[in-house]
Amino acid sequence: MTLKATPLNNAHRAAGARMVDFGGWDMPVNYGSQIEEHHAVRRDVGMFDVSHMCVVDLKGKNVRAFLRHLLANNVDKLQVAGKALYSCMLNAQGFVIDDLIVYFLDESWFRMVVNAGTAHKDIAWIRAQNEAENSGLTITERRDGTEPMALIAVQGPNARAKTWQVLPETKAASEELKPFNAVIVKNTRFGDVMVARTGYTGEDGFELAFPASHAEALWNVLLAAGVKPAGLGARDTLRLEAGMNLYGQDMDETVNPLDAGLAWTIDLLSPRDFIGKAALVASGQNAQFVGLVLSEKGGVLRAHQKVIVAGSERAGEITSGTFSPTMQQTIALARVPNGVALGDTVHVEIRDKKLAATVVKLPFVRNGKILVA
């Protein structure tokens, strides 16, 4: 099978990246040291190629009403141009088709960024709903189709300063940009650039969406300015420390979003209906999504390991696990039976051992600070 490549594939290879098959995409896992890349983002600045993710533009006079029904979170919260919202898109059974970010650009134009591995499925679903509801929207996929866009995430405490250094024309428009907002800056030397502040590492920064034809040029300018390239390895340890779900690992089309710790992304209070709402209300929350810190040595926490809870006949399960470079401890995200409390000790089955772990509140790390004892 021929792997798909982002517009930055040559740049990764020129930087000596170790490339891997990531869901059919040829992507960098690291550029030498995953740990150094992780620390660069926590302490200084790093950048990620996220062009395998997919920008989708939805345009038409009925776009707000359409998204009001399509998404579990409520786009009526988006009233200021550039405001963004994190949401799940559910099927009729109330399970997660994808988690995504939607941006309000104007009353006839909303933009989504969806996950790489689900993009074709997502777009097919969105188009099917558009047809079924006769919404008359124009739905344009901006990754594999015409006018493709590249995505670079610049993350870390010095990310915004470095972005303004190489894109000075974006500073005035983005200097006062609050988290979960975006602005489109036109006619930069890299084309029209959408500057968003919706990161996933637990650090500040910008996500830059711009014409793919300028991808290598912008990447190389950032590189020359001292922004360290970071691969999928660091991206995973960073997002896990930040307590952020990864689609396909922490939730998917077999998982109720309430059981994935995503209740905050589901608007059940407003009277509006949305796809999957009835099923979600009927099922309710059947498990808790928590953080675990391994208390004993002798193993590494990994997905699908069983979590044993004293006094419960039901077992939980690790969904993501890693060694935290920031905390210097082994951590995990887990789905456990209802009733487990913060500070409780549970046991994780690792081969022939049952190792103790402490239940903690997420996130583990935010803005460079360790938040759990």
Tab-separated table of C-alpha atoms in Angstrom:
chain	number	residue	atom	x	y	z
A	1	MET	CA	0.000	0.000	0.000
A	2	THR	CA	1.320	3.439	-0.909
A	3	LEU	CA	1.264	5.746	2.080
A	4	LYS	CA	-0.239	9.206	1.775
A	5	ALA	CA	2.114	12.127	2.287
A	6	THR	CA	1.557	15.618	3.640
A	7	PRO	CA	3.017	18.646	1.816
A	8	LEU	CA	5.848	18.580	4.379
A	9	ASN	CA	7.050	15.045	3.700
A	10	ASN	CA	10.272	16.171	2.010
A	11	ALA	CA	10.984	18.620	4.832
A	12	HIS	CA	10.666	15.830	7.414
A	13	ARG	CA	13.083	13.620	5.522
A	14	ALA	CA	15.542	16.485	5.094
A	15	ALA	CA	15.463	16.949	8.884
A	16	GLY	CA	16.305	13.268	9.443
A	17	ALA	CA	12.899	12.269	10.783
A	18	ARG	CA	12.104	8.649	11.561
A	19	MET	CA	8.984	8.058	9.481
A	20	VAL	CA	6.202	5.590	10.317
A	21	ASP	CA	2.871	4.446	8.912
A	22	PHE	CA	0.273	6.388	10.897
A	23	GLY	CA	-3.164	5.295	9.731
A	24	GLY	CA	-2.011	5.175	6.116
A	25	TRP	CA	-0.003	8.425	6.328
A	26	ASP	CA	3.790	8.647	6.135
A	27	MET	CA	4.462	10.708	9.257
A	28	PRO	CA	7.434	11.604	11.486
A	29	VAL	CA	7.481	9.886	14.874
A	30	ASN	CA	10.567	11.833	15.967
A	31	TYR	CA	13.576	13.710	14.631
A	32	GLY	CA	16.114	12.035	16.913
A	33	SER	CA	14.914	12.385	20.499
A	34	GLN	CA	11.231	12.235	21.398
A	35	ILE	CA	12.061	13.339	24.954
A	36	GLU	CA	13.907	16.448	23.753
A	37	GLU	CA	10.987	17.308	21.477
A	38	HIS	CA	8.549	16.911	24.361
A	39	HIS	CA	10.601	19.163	26.642
A	40	ALA	CA	11.056	21.742	23.869
A	41	VAL	CA	7.284	22.195	23.716
A	42	ARG	CA	6.893	22.333	27.499
A	43	ARG	CA	9.819	24.720	28.053
A	44	ASP	CA	10.328	26.659	24.805
A	45	VAL	CA	8.664	26.023	21.428
A	46	GLY	CA	8.093	23.161	19.017
A	47	MET	CA	6.107	22.613	15.835
A	48	PHE	CA	4.061	19.734	14.485
A	49	ASP	CA	2.943	18.881	10.990
A	50	VAL	CA	-0.789	18.235	11.372
A	51	SER	CA	-1.588	18.533	7.666
A	52	HIS	CA	-2.907	14.955	7.675
A	53	MET	CA	-5.901	16.353	9.545
A	54	CYS	CA	-8.601	17.730	7.293
A	55	VAL	CA	-10.080	21.206	6.958
A	56	VAL	CA	-13.713	21.166	5.827
A	57	ASP	CA	-15.518	24.368	4.812
A	58	LEU	CA	-19.315	24.448	5.060
A	59	LYS	CA	-21.035	27.347	3.324
A	60	GLY	CA	-24.653	28.326	2.803
A	61	LYS	CA	-27.488	30.301	4.350
A	62	ASN	CA	-28.621	27.288	6.426
A	63	VAL	CA	-25.217	26.346	7.806
A	64	ARG	CA	-25.863	27.310	11.451
A	65	ALA	CA	-29.167	25.423	11.576
A	66	PHE	CA	-27.484	22.416	9.953
A	67	LEU	CA	-24.639	22.327	12.493
A	68	ARG	CA	-27.083	22.876	15.343
A	69	HIS	CA	-28.527	19.447	14.491
A	70	LEU	CA	-25.307	17.748	13.358
A	71	LEU	CA	-23.120	18.399	16.417
A	72	ALA	CA	-23.581	17.468	20.068
A	73	ASN	CA	-22.200	20.787	21.266
A	74	ASN	CA	-24.242	23.904	20.490
A	75	VAL	CA	-22.948	26.193	17.732
A	76	ASP	CA	-25.269	28.909	19.029
A	77	LYS	CA	-22.412	29.579	21.477
A	78	LEU	CA	-20.485	30.894	18.463
A	79	GLN	CA	-21.600	34.477	17.941
A	80	VAL	CA	-18.303	36.317	17.376
A	81	ALA	CA	-16.363	35.803	14.132
A	82	GLY	CA	-13.445	33.441	14.699
A	83	LYS	CA	-14.882	31.823	17.830
A	84	ALA	CA	-14.239	28.056	17.972
A	85	LEU	CA	-15.968	25.127	19.651
A	86	TYR	CA	-14.830	21.585	20.426
A	87	SER	CA	-17.564	19.031	19.794
A	88	CYS	CA	-18.336	15.412	19.147
A	89	MET	CA	-20.277	14.343	16.079
A	90	LEU	CA	-22.474	11.397	17.002
A	91	ASN	CA	-24.347	8.696	15.155
A	92	ALA	CA	-27.988	7.873	15.862
A	93	GLN	CA	-26.921	5.416	18.591
A	94	GLY	CA	-25.149	8.212	20.490
A	95	PHE	CA	-21.622	6.958	19.795
A	96	VAL	CA	-18.718	9.084	18.588
A	97	ILE	CA	-18.180	9.346	14.829
A	98	ASP	CA	-15.430	11.893	15.481
A	99	ASP	CA	-14.314	14.696	17.754
A	100	LEU	CA	-13.574	17.955	15.968
A	101	ILE	CA	-13.206	21.717	16.197
A	102	VAL	CA	-15.671	23.997	14.425
A	103	TYR	CA	-14.961	27.678	13.724
A	104	PHE	CA	-17.576	30.363	13.068
A	105	LEU	CA	-16.281	32.640	10.313
A	106	ASP	CA	-19.555	34.286	9.263
A	107	GLU	CA	-23.256	33.398	9.124
A	108	SER	CA	-22.792	31.567	5.831
A	109	TRP	CA	-19.379	30.023	6.529
A	110	PHE	CA	-18.257	27.621	9.251
A	111	ARG	CA	-14.999	25.681	9.133
A	112	MET	CA	-14.287	22.295	10.711
A	113	VAL	CA	-11.009	20.517	11.369
A	114	VAL	CA	-11.544	16.758	11.609
A	115	ASN	CA	-9.231	13.860	12.372
A	116	ALA	CA	-7.021	12.338	9.700
A	117	GLY	CA	-8.210	8.742	9.870
A	118	THR	CA	-11.904	9.634	9.975
A	119	ALA	CA	-11.926	12.406	7.356
A	120	HIS	CA	-13.464	10.443	4.480
A	121	LYS	CA	-16.053	8.868	6.783
A	122	ASP	CA	-16.846	12.243	8.363
A	123	ILE	CA	-17.294	14.035	5.051
A	124	ALA	CA	-19.494	11.251	3.699
A	125	TRP	CA	-21.655	11.494	6.846
A	126	ILE	CA	-21.881	15.290	6.655
A	127	ARG	CA	-22.827	15.198	2.979
A	128	ALA	CA	-25.439	12.521	3.628
A	129	GLN	CA	-27.030	14.663	6.362
A	130	ASN	CA	-26.880	17.724	4.096
A	131	GLU	CA	-28.783	15.817	1.432
A	132	ALA	CA	-31.242	14.225	3.870
A	133	GLU	CA	-32.099	17.591	5.423
A	134	ASN	CA	-32.075	19.392	2.064
A	135	SER	CA	-29.841	22.058	3.603
A	136	GLY	CA	-28.299	23.110	0.309
A	137	LEU	CA	-24.806	23.605	1.727
A	138	THR	CA	-21.577	23.605	-0.227
A	139	ILE	CA	-19.151	21.270	1.542
A	140	THR	CA	-15.524	21.640	0.503
A	141	GLU	CA	-12.800	19.298	1.705
A	142	ARG	CA	-9.466	21.177	1.872
A	143	ARG	CA	-6.953	18.332	2.194
A	144	ASP	CA	-7.099	16.045	-0.829
A	145	GLY	CA	-9.270	18.140	-3.117
A	146	THR	CA	-8.873	21.502	-4.796
A	147	GLU	CA	-7.115	24.360	-2.969
A	148	PRO	CA	-5.562	22.067	-0.320
A	149	MET	CA	-4.476	23.538	3.005
A	150	ALA	CA	-1.510	22.679	5.204
A	151	LEU	CA	-1.637	22.785	8.996
A	152	ILE	CA	1.310	23.529	11.286
A	153	ALA	CA	0.858	23.670	15.064
A	154	VAL	CA	3.399	25.877	16.843
A	155	GLN	CA	3.231	25.042	20.554
A	156	GLY	CA	4.984	26.096	23.742
A	157	PRO	CA	5.481	29.118	26.011
A	158	ASN	CA	7.436	30.931	23.267
A	159	ALA	CA	5.207	29.799	20.389
A	160	ARG	CA	3.318	33.027	19.840
A	161	ALA	CA	6.477	35.167	19.890
A	162	LYS	CA	8.169	32.896	17.349
A	163	THR	CA	5.099	32.927	15.113
A	164	TRP	CA	5.040	36.731	15.123
A	165	GLN	CA	8.760	36.779	14.382
A	166	VAL	CA	8.289	34.867	11.114
A	167	LEU	CA	4.765	36.134	10.369
A	168	PRO	CA	4.896	39.737	11.642
A	169	GLU	CA	1.786	40.646	9.661
A	170	THR	CA	-0.257	38.322	11.912
A	171	LYS	CA	0.736	39.979	15.197
A	172	ALA	CA	-1.747	42.832	15.245
A	173	ALA	CA	-4.657	40.508	14.406
A	174	SER	CA	-3.707	37.723	16.828
A	175	GLU	CA	-2.043	39.501	19.768
A	176	GLU	CA	-5.330	39.798	21.679
A	177	LEU	CA	-6.681	36.457	20.432
A	178	LYS	CA	-8.191	34.497	23.306
A	179	PRO	CA	-8.077	30.696	23.594
A	180	PHE	CA	-10.493	28.933	21.248
A	181	ASN	CA	-10.572	31.780	18.798
A	182	ALA	CA	-9.102	32.244	15.335
A	183	VAL	CA	-8.512	34.978	12.797
A	184	ILE	CA	-7.762	34.880	9.075
A	185	VAL	CA	-4.921	37.171	8.031
A	186	LYS	CA	-4.961	37.816	4.293
A	187	ASN	CA	-2.131	38.296	1.819
A	188	THR	CA	0.846	37.232	3.908
A	189	ARG	CA	3.895	35.970	2.053
A	190	PHE	CA	2.492	32.477	2.723
A	191	GLY	CA	-0.973	33.303	1.414
A	192	ASP	CA	-4.075	33.762	3.566
A	193	VAL	CA	-3.298	32.271	6.987
A	194	MET	CA	-5.865	31.230	9.592
A	195	VAL	CA	-4.245	31.692	13.005
A	196	ALA	CA	-6.065	29.654	15.669
A	197	ARG	CA	-5.472	29.251	19.397
A	198	THR	CA	-7.031	25.836	19.987
A	199	GLY	CA	-3.997	23.684	20.891
A	200	TYR	CA	-3.789	20.139	22.205
A	201	THR	CA	-0.501	19.978	24.124
A	202	GLY	CA	-1.504	21.754	27.326
A	203	GLU	CA	0.706	24.657	26.271
A	204	ASP	CA	-0.114	27.919	24.548
A	205	GLY	CA	0.479	28.403	20.853
A	206	PHE	CA	-1.041	28.776	17.429
A	207	GLU	CA	-2.327	26.421	14.756
A	208	LEU	CA	-1.659	27.821	11.285
A	209	ALA	CA	-3.863	26.807	8.330
A	210	PHE	CA	-2.717	28.111	4.949
A	211	PRO	CA	-2.308	27.080	1.285
A	212	ALA	CA	-0.382	23.808	0.995
A	213	SER	CA	1.803	25.266	-1.741
A	214	HIS	CA	3.542	27.378	0.942
A	215	ALA	CA	4.012	24.542	3.449
A	216	GLU	CA	7.730	23.875	3.059
A	217	ALA	CA	8.578	27.575	2.904
A	218	LEU	CA	6.802	28.385	6.181
A	219	TRP	CA	8.157	25.261	7.902
A	220	ASN	CA	11.727	26.159	6.931
A	221	VAL	CA	11.358	29.759	8.095
A	222	LEU	CA	10.080	28.545	11.472
A	223	LEU	CA	12.949	26.048	11.618
A	224	ALA	CA	15.492	28.792	10.904
A	225	ALA	CA	13.932	30.877	13.706
A	226	GLY	CA	14.701	28.104	16.210
A	227	VAL	CA	11.349	26.306	16.367
A	228	LYS	CA	12.103	22.629	17.038
A	229	PRO	CA	10.281	20.037	14.889
A	230	ALA	CA	8.344	17.513	16.964
A	231	GLY	CA	6.848	14.221	15.842
A	232	LEU	CA	3.962	11.934	16.723
A	233	GLY	CA	5.772	10.514	19.750
A	234	ALA	CA	6.008	13.853	21.534
A	235	ARG	CA	2.536	14.785	20.378
A	236	ASP	CA	1.154	11.702	22.143
A	237	THR	CA	2.991	12.211	25.452
A	238	LEU	CA	2.046	15.892	25.483
A	239	ARG	CA	-1.648	15.362	24.769
A	240	LEU	CA	-1.809	12.539	27.308
A	241	GLU	CA	-0.227	14.725	30.011
A	242	ALA	CA	-2.847	17.340	29.059
A	243	GLY	CA	-5.606	14.736	29.591
A	244	MET	CA	-6.865	15.014	26.010
A	245	ASN	CA	-8.628	12.175	24.229
A	246	LEU	CA	-7.303	10.632	21.041
A	247	TYR	CA	-9.920	9.395	18.606
A	248	GLY	CA	-9.592	5.681	17.884
A	249	GLN	CA	-7.900	5.091	21.219
A	250	ASP	CA	-9.883	6.799	23.986
A	251	MET	CA	-13.186	6.858	22.119
A	252	ASP	CA	-14.701	5.711	18.828
A	253	GLU	CA	-17.999	4.534	17.345
A	254	THR	CA	-18.444	2.004	20.161
A	255	VAL	CA	-18.096	4.570	22.951
A	256	ASN	CA	-20.666	6.842	24.586
A	257	PRO	CA	-18.997	10.291	24.888
A	258	LEU	CA	-20.261	10.612	28.473
A	259	ASP	CA	-18.142	7.539	29.278
A	260	ALA	CA	-15.121	9.191	27.619
A	261	GLY	CA	-15.081	12.231	29.895
A	262	LEU	CA	-16.599	14.411	27.183
A	263	ALA	CA	-19.813	15.480	28.940
A	264	TRP	CA	-18.535	19.074	28.811
A	265	THR	CA	-18.730	18.928	25.007
A	266	ILE	CA	-22.348	17.725	24.957
A	267	ASP	CA	-25.154	20.263	25.267
A	268	LEU	CA	-28.134	18.454	26.766
A	269	LEU	CA	-29.631	21.545	28.394
A	270	SER	CA	-30.930	23.485	25.402
A	271	PRO	CA	-34.215	22.338	23.830
A	272	ARG	CA	-32.607	21.775	20.409
A	273	ASP	CA	-32.376	18.231	19.076
A	274	PHE	CA	-29.186	16.776	17.639
A	275	ILE	CA	-28.235	13.461	16.092
A	276	GLY	CA	-27.729	10.907	18.873
A	277	LYS	CA	-29.341	12.987	21.639
A	278	ALA	CA	-32.234	10.603	22.370
A	279	ALA	CA	-29.911	7.607	22.590
A	280	LEU	CA	-27.485	9.520	24.797
A	281	VAL	CA	-30.218	10.590	27.219
A	282	ALA	CA	-31.568	7.036	27.347
A	283	SER	CA	-28.182	5.428	28.053
A	284	GLY	CA	-26.742	8.018	30.428
A	285	GLN	CA	-23.229	7.753	31.821
A	286	ASN	CA	-22.115	4.179	32.457
A	287	ALA	CA	-18.460	4.727	33.365
A	288	GLN	CA	-16.012	7.398	34.527
A	289	PHE	CA	-13.006	8.705	32.613
A	290	VAL	CA	-10.077	9.331	34.972
A	291	GLY	CA	-6.351	9.757	35.189
A	292	LEU	CA	-4.112	7.142	36.780
A	293	VAL	CA	-0.586	7.472	38.167
A	294	LEU	CA	1.239	4.171	38.648
A	295	SER	CA	2.247	3.805	42.306
A	296	GLU	CA	4.449	0.720	41.960
A	297	LYS	CA	7.400	-0.062	39.746
A	298	GLY	CA	7.458	-3.063	37.472
A	299	GLY	CA	5.459	-2.189	34.389
A	300	VAL	CA	4.296	0.323	31.827
A	301	LEU	CA	0.669	1.365	31.427
A	302	ARG	CA	-0.716	0.642	27.970
A	303	ALA	CA	-4.106	0.628	26.230
A	304	HIS	CA	-6.446	-2.306	26.915
A	305	GLN	CA	-4.902	-3.299	30.257
A	306	LYS	CA	-7.553	-4.272	32.822
A	307	VAL	CA	-8.175	-1.957	35.780
A	308	ILE	CA	-9.427	-3.785	38.886
A	309	VAL	CA	-11.556	-1.739	41.288
A	310	ALA	CA	-12.034	-3.051	44.829
A	311	GLY	CA	-15.671	-3.765	45.651
A	312	SER	CA	-16.800	-3.714	42.017
A	313	GLU	CA	-17.623	-6.705	39.863
A	314	ARG	CA	-16.904	-4.599	36.768
A	315	ALA	CA	-13.380	-4.008	35.541
A	316	GLY	CA	-12.143	-0.838	33.964
A	317	GLU	CA	-9.678	-0.445	31.132
A	318	ILE	CA	-6.673	1.684	30.272
A	319	THR	CA	-7.371	3.628	27.075
A	320	SER	CA	-3.979	5.408	26.739
A	321	GLY	CA	-0.804	5.129	28.780
A	322	THR	CA	2.758	6.414	28.708
A	323	PHE	CA	5.763	7.445	30.741
A	324	SER	CA	5.396	11.170	31.408
A	325	PRO	CA	8.628	13.035	30.603
A	326	THR	CA	7.410	16.056	32.589
A	327	MET	CA	6.346	14.152	35.714
A	328	GLN	CA	8.885	11.337	35.446
A	329	GLN	CA	6.081	8.920	36.294
A	330	THR	CA	3.948	6.412	34.427
A	331	ILE	CA	0.454	7.788	33.737
A	332	ALA	CA	-2.686	6.708	31.925
A	333	LEU	CA	-6.201	7.626	30.909
A	334	ALA	CA	-8.746	4.995	31.920
A	335	ARG	CA	-12.437	4.199	31.790
A	336	VAL	CA	-13.517	2.810	35.179
A	337	PRO	CA	-16.819	1.894	36.866
A	338	ASN	CA	-18.944	4.685	38.312
A	339	GLY	CA	-18.276	5.384	41.974
A	340	VAL	CA	-14.480	5.485	41.855
A	341	ALA	CA	-13.225	8.561	43.733
A	342	LEU	CA	-10.158	10.753	43.339
A	343	GLY	CA	-7.353	9.393	45.495
A	344	ASP	CA	-8.627	5.800	45.349
A	345	THR	CA	-6.166	3.004	44.688
A	346	VAL	CA	-6.935	0.634	41.831
A	347	HIS	CA	-4.852	-2.211	40.395
A	348	VAL	CA	-3.775	-2.627	36.795
A	349	GLU	CA	-3.128	-6.072	35.335
A	350	ILE	CA	0.252	-5.970	33.590
A	351	ARG	CA	1.122	-9.463	32.396
A	352	ASP	CA	1.173	-11.603	35.571
A	353	LYS	CA	1.239	-8.648	37.983
A	354	LYS	CA	-1.411	-6.463	39.581
A	355	LEU	CA	0.225	-3.081	40.158
A	356	ALA	CA	-1.293	-0.287	42.248
A	357	ALA	CA	-2.256	3.028	40.657
A	358	THR	CA	-3.800	6.179	42.128
A	359	VAL	CA	-6.887	7.818	40.612
A	360	VAL	CA	-6.221	11.514	39.897
A	361	LYS	CA	-8.039	14.451	38.363
A	362	LEU	CA	-7.187	15.384	34.793
A	363	PRO	CA	-5.162	17.026	33.380
A	364	PHE	CA	-1.799	15.875	34.699
A	365	VAL	CA	0.097	18.896	33.279
A	366	ARG	CA	-1.034	22.303	32.021
A	367	ASN	CA	1.047	25.339	31.029
A	368	GLY	CA	4.249	23.611	32.116
A	369	LYS	CA	2.962	22.919	35.632
A	370	ILE	CA	2.390	19.501	37.143
A	371	LEU	CA	-1.132	19.540	38.578
A	372	VAL	CA	-1.193	16.213	40.453
A	373	ALA	CA	0.711	15.376	43.624
